[in-house]
Amino acid sequence: MSALREWLRSQASLTGTPPAFDTDRLPASPVTLFEEWIHQAAAGVAEPHAATLATVAADGIPDARTLIVKDVDDRGWAFASTRSSAKGGQLAAQPAAALAFWWQPVMRAVRVRGPVREASADDTAADLAARSEAARRDVAEGDWALWRIEATRVEFWQGSLDRRHTRVVYERAGASWRHALLGDAG
């Protein structure tokens, strides 16, 4: 066994403390549950709005980076960047993505995936205007974009010290959502 493998396997995992989670009282929309969870996470998690965004590069290989989610509502999970960035090019070529939030202190994770649509010009302009003057200075005219993942699947995962993790998956069903409690299968 390599020294790194041995060290990795010796590291503690699931060291947080999860809040109570009543799966018998799930809301109809994952947006409602996400809002509840992110507010609970904010009590002990630095930057709970940071997430890993995964897109697909031209060579078909997944590409991931950390960013800040700007808004979440019935239109989707919003994030922004320049169209000329790697993620901008990847989204133009393959408009689908996944987001992953990991809130270690509360042993919770949220996964979101679906098609990506660019927001309206007004929403994009408002997002750019909300950035600091210094942050706007390097953005070329017309290069800023606000995108939304129009979620088709949202998974809420809560860890458990006994490894009997709780997973709730919401899947889009037309204009509404259906949800199910799943066993821990990853």
PDB file of C-alpha atoms in Angstrom:
ATOM      1  CA  MET A   1       0.000   0.000   0.000  1.00  0.00           C
ATOM      2  CA  SER A   2       1.390   3.411  -0.924  1.00  0.00           C
ATOM      3  CA  ALA A   3       2.030   5.943   1.825  1.00  0.00           C
ATOM      4  CA  LEU A   4      -0.519   8.294   0.272  1.00  0.00           C
ATOM      5  CA  ARG A   5      -3.186   5.594   0.076  1.00  0.00           C
ATOM      6  CA  GLU A   6      -2.560   4.659   3.690  1.00  0.00           C
ATOM      7  CA  TRP A   7      -2.760   8.300   4.753  1.00  0.00           C
ATOM      8  CA  LEU A   8      -5.954   8.908   2.728  1.00  0.00           C
ATOM      9  CA  ARG A   9      -7.655   5.884   4.250  1.00  0.00           C
ATOM     10  CA  SER A  10      -6.699   7.054   7.757  1.00  0.00           C
ATOM     11  CA  GLN A  11      -8.396  10.442   7.397  1.00  0.00           C
ATOM     12  CA  ALA A  12     -11.635  11.007   9.297  1.00  0.00           C
ATOM     13  CA  SER A  13     -14.794  11.384   7.256  1.00  0.00           C
ATOM     14  CA  LEU A  14     -18.299  12.490   8.105  1.00  0.00           C
ATOM     15  CA  THR A  15     -17.132  14.607  11.003  1.00  0.00           C
ATOM     16  CA  GLY A  16     -19.996  17.106  10.968  1.00  0.00           C
ATOM     17  CA  THR A  17     -23.309  17.223  12.770  1.00  0.00           C
ATOM     18  CA  PRO A  18     -26.403  16.959  10.595  1.00  0.00           C
ATOM     19  CA  PRO A  19     -29.558  18.892  11.455  1.00  0.00           C
ATOM     20  CA  ALA A  20     -32.829  17.038  11.905  1.00  0.00           C
ATOM     21  CA  PHE A  21     -34.356  16.027   8.560  1.00  0.00           C
ATOM     22  CA  ASP A  22     -37.978  14.894   8.489  1.00  0.00           C
ATOM     23  CA  THR A  23     -38.406  13.023   5.201  1.00  0.00           C
ATOM     24  CA  ASP A  24     -42.115  12.594   5.931  1.00  0.00           C
ATOM     25  CA  ARG A  25     -42.632  16.332   5.410  1.00  0.00           C
ATOM     26  CA  LEU A  26     -40.887  17.036   2.108  1.00  0.00           C
ATOM     27  CA  PRO A  27     -41.982  20.110   0.152  1.00  0.00           C
ATOM     28  CA  ALA A  28     -43.389  19.760  -3.376  1.00  0.00           C
ATOM     29  CA  SER A  29     -40.455  21.652  -4.919  1.00  0.00           C
ATOM     30  CA  PRO A  30     -36.717  21.070  -4.527  1.00  0.00           C
ATOM     31  CA  VAL A  31     -36.235  24.845  -4.569  1.00  0.00           C
ATOM     32  CA  THR A  32     -38.094  25.090  -1.257  1.00  0.00           C
ATOM     33  CA  LEU A  33     -35.975  22.346   0.336  1.00  0.00           C
ATOM     34  CA  PHE A  34     -32.777  23.847  -1.102  1.00  0.00           C
ATOM     35  CA  GLU A  35     -33.621  27.237   0.408  1.00  0.00           C
ATOM     36  CA  GLU A  36     -34.183  25.601   3.802  1.00  0.00           C
ATOM     37  CA  TRP A  37     -30.941  23.624   3.593  1.00  0.00           C
ATOM     38  CA  ILE A  38     -28.731  26.510   2.444  1.00  0.00           C
ATOM     39  CA  HIS A  39     -30.016  28.714   5.269  1.00  0.00           C
ATOM     40  CA  GLN A  40     -29.303  25.923   7.762  1.00  0.00           C
ATOM     41  CA  ALA A  41     -25.837  25.443   6.254  1.00  0.00           C
ATOM     42  CA  ALA A  42     -25.070  29.163   6.494  1.00  0.00           C
ATOM     43  CA  ALA A  43     -25.079  28.887  10.303  1.00  0.00           C
ATOM     44  CA  GLY A  44     -21.837  26.874  10.215  1.00  0.00           C
ATOM     45  CA  VAL A  45     -20.550  26.727   6.647  1.00  0.00           C
ATOM     46  CA  ALA A  46     -18.333  29.390   5.133  1.00  0.00           C
ATOM     47  CA  GLU A  47     -19.568  30.361   1.677  1.00  0.00           C
ATOM     48  CA  PRO A  48     -22.552  27.995   1.483  1.00  0.00           C
ATOM     49  CA  HIS A  49     -23.330  29.455  -1.950  1.00  0.00           C
ATOM     50  CA  ALA A  50     -20.092  28.056  -3.403  1.00  0.00           C
ATOM     51  CA  ALA A  51     -20.588  25.008  -5.601  1.00  0.00           C
ATOM     52  CA  THR A  52     -18.717  22.892  -8.099  1.00  0.00           C
ATOM     53  CA  LEU A  53     -20.025  23.330 -11.639  1.00  0.00           C
ATOM     54  CA  ALA A  54     -19.379  20.483 -14.081  1.00  0.00           C
ATOM     55  CA  THR A  55     -19.631  20.937 -17.834  1.00  0.00           C
ATOM     56  CA  VAL A  56     -18.363  18.877 -20.770  1.00  0.00           C
ATOM     57  CA  ALA A  57     -15.326  19.961 -22.789  1.00  0.00           C
ATOM     58  CA  ALA A  58     -15.056  19.614 -26.566  1.00  0.00           C
ATOM     59  CA  ASP A  59     -13.102  16.360 -26.134  1.00  0.00           C
ATOM     60  CA  GLY A  60     -16.039  14.857 -24.204  1.00  0.00           C
ATOM     61  CA  ILE A  61     -14.198  14.919 -20.888  1.00  0.00           C
ATOM     62  CA  PRO A  62     -16.015  16.470 -17.887  1.00  0.00           C
ATOM     63  CA  ASP A  63     -14.585  19.726 -16.594  1.00  0.00           C
ATOM     64  CA  ALA A  64     -15.321  21.142 -13.134  1.00  0.00           C
ATOM     65  CA  ARG A  65     -14.653  24.344 -11.264  1.00  0.00           C
ATOM     66  CA  THR A  66     -15.880  26.118  -8.146  1.00  0.00           C
ATOM     67  CA  LEU A  67     -18.091  29.172  -8.464  1.00  0.00           C
ATOM     68  CA  ILE A  68     -20.691  31.182  -6.582  1.00  0.00           C
ATOM     69  CA  VAL A  69     -24.366  30.522  -7.228  1.00  0.00           C
ATOM     70  CA  LYS A  70     -26.175  33.834  -7.711  1.00  0.00           C
ATOM     71  CA  ASP A  71     -29.823  32.842  -7.279  1.00  0.00           C
ATOM     72  CA  VAL A  72     -32.125  29.846  -7.036  1.00  0.00           C
ATOM     73  CA  ASP A  73     -35.790  30.012  -7.960  1.00  0.00           C
ATOM     74  CA  ASP A  74     -38.325  28.222 -10.128  1.00  0.00           C
ATOM     75  CA  ARG A  75     -36.342  29.301 -13.209  1.00  0.00           C
ATOM     76  CA  GLY A  76     -33.252  27.422 -12.020  1.00  0.00           C
ATOM     77  CA  TRP A  77     -29.876  27.661 -10.297  1.00  0.00           C
ATOM     78  CA  ALA A  78     -28.139  30.824 -11.593  1.00  0.00           C
ATOM     79  CA  PHE A  79     -24.420  31.445 -12.056  1.00  0.00           C
ATOM     80  CA  ALA A  80     -22.443  33.871 -14.193  1.00  0.00           C
ATOM     81  CA  SER A  81     -19.177  34.327 -16.037  1.00  0.00           C
ATOM     82  CA  THR A  82     -17.830  35.509 -19.351  1.00  0.00           C
ATOM     83  CA  ARG A  83     -18.929  33.842 -22.557  1.00  0.00           C
ATOM     84  CA  SER A  84     -15.247  33.744 -23.554  1.00  0.00           C
ATOM     85  CA  SER A  85     -14.305  31.603 -20.535  1.00  0.00           C
ATOM     86  CA  ALA A  86     -13.802  27.850 -20.805  1.00  0.00           C
ATOM     87  CA  LYS A  87     -17.168  27.253 -19.141  1.00  0.00           C
ATOM     88  CA  GLY A  88     -18.821  29.751 -21.508  1.00  0.00           C
ATOM     89  CA  GLY A  89     -17.480  27.925 -24.554  1.00  0.00           C
ATOM     90  CA  GLN A  90     -18.438  24.552 -23.128  1.00  0.00           C
ATOM     91  CA  LEU A  91     -21.978  25.707 -22.344  1.00  0.00           C
ATOM     92  CA  ALA A  92     -22.366  27.163 -25.841  1.00  0.00           C
ATOM     93  CA  ALA A  93     -21.362  23.817 -27.371  1.00  0.00           C
ATOM     94  CA  GLN A  94     -23.145  21.554 -24.856  1.00  0.00           C
ATOM     95  CA  PRO A  95     -25.806  23.476 -22.863  1.00  0.00           C
ATOM     96  CA  ALA A  96     -26.100  21.116 -19.916  1.00  0.00           C
ATOM     97  CA  ALA A  97     -24.376  21.079 -16.533  1.00  0.00           C
ATOM     98  CA  ALA A  98     -24.337  19.749 -12.998  1.00  0.00           C
ATOM     99  CA  LEU A  99     -23.777  21.534  -9.699  1.00  0.00           C
ATOM    100  CA  ALA A 100     -22.569  19.984  -6.458  1.00  0.00           C
ATOM    101  CA  PHE A 101     -22.758  21.664  -3.066  1.00  0.00           C
ATOM    102  CA  TRP A 102     -20.861  20.101  -0.116  1.00  0.00           C
ATOM    103  CA  TRP A 103     -21.546  21.450   3.343  1.00  0.00           C
ATOM    104  CA  GLN A 104     -19.207  19.358   5.520  1.00  0.00           C
ATOM    105  CA  PRO A 105     -20.012  20.824   8.947  1.00  0.00           C
ATOM    106  CA  VAL A 106     -23.660  19.743   8.530  1.00  0.00           C
ATOM    107  CA  MET A 107     -22.893  16.534   6.590  1.00  0.00           C
ATOM    108  CA  ARG A 108     -25.067  17.571   3.653  1.00  0.00           C
ATOM    109  CA  ALA A 109     -24.661  17.684  -0.093  1.00  0.00           C
ATOM    110  CA  VAL A 110     -26.938  18.785  -2.912  1.00  0.00           C
ATOM    111  CA  ARG A 111     -26.565  17.743  -6.541  1.00  0.00           C
ATOM    112  CA  VAL A 112     -28.369  19.541  -9.374  1.00  0.00           C
ATOM    113  CA  ARG A 113     -28.347  18.690 -13.075  1.00  0.00           C
ATOM    114  CA  GLY A 114     -30.166  19.687 -16.212  1.00  0.00           C
ATOM    115  CA  PRO A 115     -30.077  21.786 -19.354  1.00  0.00           C
ATOM    116  CA  VAL A 116     -28.610  25.273 -19.158  1.00  0.00           C
ATOM    117  CA  ARG A 117     -30.236  28.372 -20.608  1.00  0.00           C
ATOM    118  CA  GLU A 118     -28.846  31.854 -20.795  1.00  0.00           C
ATOM    119  CA  ALA A 119     -30.858  34.366 -18.765  1.00  0.00           C
ATOM    120  CA  SER A 120     -32.501  37.412 -20.313  1.00  0.00           C
ATOM    121  CA  ALA A 121     -30.389  40.399 -21.317  1.00  0.00           C
ATOM    122  CA  ASP A 122     -31.973  42.395 -18.465  1.00  0.00           C
ATOM    123  CA  ASP A 123     -31.133  39.729 -15.867  1.00  0.00           C
ATOM    124  CA  THR A 124     -27.594  39.466 -17.205  1.00  0.00           C
ATOM    125  CA  ALA A 125     -27.151  43.261 -17.152  1.00  0.00           C
ATOM    126  CA  ALA A 126     -28.464  43.425 -13.572  1.00  0.00           C
ATOM    127  CA  ASP A 127     -26.044  40.700 -12.490  1.00  0.00           C
ATOM    128  CA  LEU A 128     -23.091  42.475 -14.096  1.00  0.00           C
ATOM    129  CA  ALA A 129     -24.146  45.802 -12.552  1.00  0.00           C
ATOM    130  CA  ALA A 130     -24.190  44.163  -9.084  1.00  0.00           C
ATOM    131  CA  ARG A 131     -20.476  43.334  -9.391  1.00  0.00           C
ATOM    132  CA  SER A 132     -17.891  45.772  -8.087  1.00  0.00           C
ATOM    133  CA  GLU A 133     -16.488  48.350 -10.460  1.00  0.00           C
ATOM    134  CA  ALA A 134     -13.116  46.578 -10.313  1.00  0.00           C
ATOM    135  CA  ALA A 135     -14.721  43.250 -11.244  1.00  0.00           C
ATOM    136  CA  ARG A 136     -16.625  44.839 -14.149  1.00  0.00           C
ATOM    137  CA  ARG A 137     -13.543  46.592 -15.506  1.00  0.00           C
ATOM    138  CA  ASP A 138     -12.085  43.499 -17.210  1.00  0.00           C
ATOM    139  CA  VAL A 139     -15.349  42.295 -18.780  1.00  0.00           C
ATOM    140  CA  ALA A 140     -15.510  42.974 -22.494  1.00  0.00           C
ATOM    141  CA  GLU A 141     -18.688  44.531 -23.889  1.00  0.00           C
ATOM    142  CA  GLY A 142     -21.307  41.821 -24.347  1.00  0.00           C
ATOM    143  CA  ASP A 143     -19.115  39.082 -22.860  1.00  0.00           C
ATOM    144  CA  TRP A 144     -20.913  38.688 -19.500  1.00  0.00           C
ATOM    145  CA  ALA A 145     -23.580  35.997 -19.230  1.00  0.00           C
ATOM    146  CA  LEU A 146     -25.914  34.805 -16.517  1.00  0.00           C
ATOM    147  CA  TRP A 147     -26.959  31.172 -16.984  1.00  0.00           C
ATOM    148  CA  ARG A 148     -29.506  28.998 -15.225  1.00  0.00           C
ATOM    149  CA  ILE A 149     -29.478  25.263 -14.813  1.00  0.00           C
ATOM    150  CA  GLU A 150     -33.100  24.290 -15.413  1.00  0.00           C
ATOM    151  CA  ALA A 151     -32.951  21.339 -13.093  1.00  0.00           C
ATOM    152  CA  THR A 152     -34.391  18.023 -14.191  1.00  0.00           C
ATOM    153  CA  ARG A 153     -32.975  16.203 -11.156  1.00  0.00           C
ATOM    154  CA  VAL A 154     -32.016  17.463  -7.693  1.00  0.00           C
ATOM    155  CA  GLU A 155     -30.613  15.161  -5.021  1.00  0.00           C
ATOM    156  CA  PHE A 156     -30.392  15.979  -1.327  1.00  0.00           C
ATOM    157  CA  TRP A 157     -27.938  13.799   0.619  1.00  0.00           C
ATOM    158  CA  GLN A 158     -27.541  13.805   4.373  1.00  0.00           C
ATOM    159  CA  GLY A 159     -24.730  11.803   5.874  1.00  0.00           C
ATOM    160  CA  SER A 160     -25.043   9.624   8.935  1.00  0.00           C
ATOM    161  CA  LEU A 161     -22.296   8.399  11.226  1.00  0.00           C
ATOM    162  CA  ASP A 162     -23.668   4.859  10.937  1.00  0.00           C
ATOM    163  CA  ARG A 163     -23.337   5.178   7.117  1.00  0.00           C
ATOM    164  CA  ARG A 164     -27.111   4.841   6.662  1.00  0.00           C
ATOM    165  CA  HIS A 165     -27.229   8.050   4.656  1.00  0.00           C
ATOM    166  CA  THR A 166     -30.492   9.699   3.647  1.00  0.00           C
ATOM    167  CA  ARG A 167     -31.034  10.515  -0.025  1.00  0.00           C
ATOM    168  CA  VAL A 168     -34.027  12.324  -1.457  1.00  0.00           C
ATOM    169  CA  VAL A 169     -34.238  12.745  -5.217  1.00  0.00           C
ATOM    170  CA  TYR A 170     -36.569  15.153  -6.970  1.00  0.00           C
ATOM    171  CA  GLU A 171     -37.195  14.616 -10.689  1.00  0.00           C
ATOM    172  CA  ARG A 172     -39.084  16.925 -12.975  1.00  0.00           C
ATOM    173  CA  ALA A 173     -42.455  15.561 -14.072  1.00  0.00           C
ATOM    174  CA  GLY A 174     -43.775  18.060 -16.608  1.00  0.00           C
ATOM    175  CA  ALA A 175     -44.514  21.306 -14.794  1.00  0.00           C
ATOM    176  CA  SER A 176     -44.243  19.711 -11.345  1.00  0.00           C
ATOM    177  CA  TRP A 177     -41.853  17.490  -9.402  1.00  0.00           C
ATOM    178  CA  ARG A 178     -41.956  13.993  -7.990  1.00  0.00           C
ATOM    179  CA  HIS A 179     -39.659  12.917  -5.197  1.00  0.00           C
ATOM    180  CA  ALA A 180     -38.497   9.675  -3.692  1.00  0.00           C
ATOM    181  CA  LEU A 181     -36.483   8.570  -0.717  1.00  0.00           C
ATOM    182  CA  LEU A 182     -33.597   6.395  -1.938  1.00  0.00           C
ATOM    183  CA  GLY A 183     -31.147   4.040  -0.306  1.00  0.00           C
ATOM    184  CA  ASP A 184     -27.500   5.118  -0.366  1.00  0.00           C
ATOM    185  CA  ALA A 185     -26.241   3.944  -3.747  1.00  0.00           C
ATOM    186  CA  GLY A 186     -23.984   6.897  -4.520  1.00  0.00           C
TER     187      GLY A 186
END
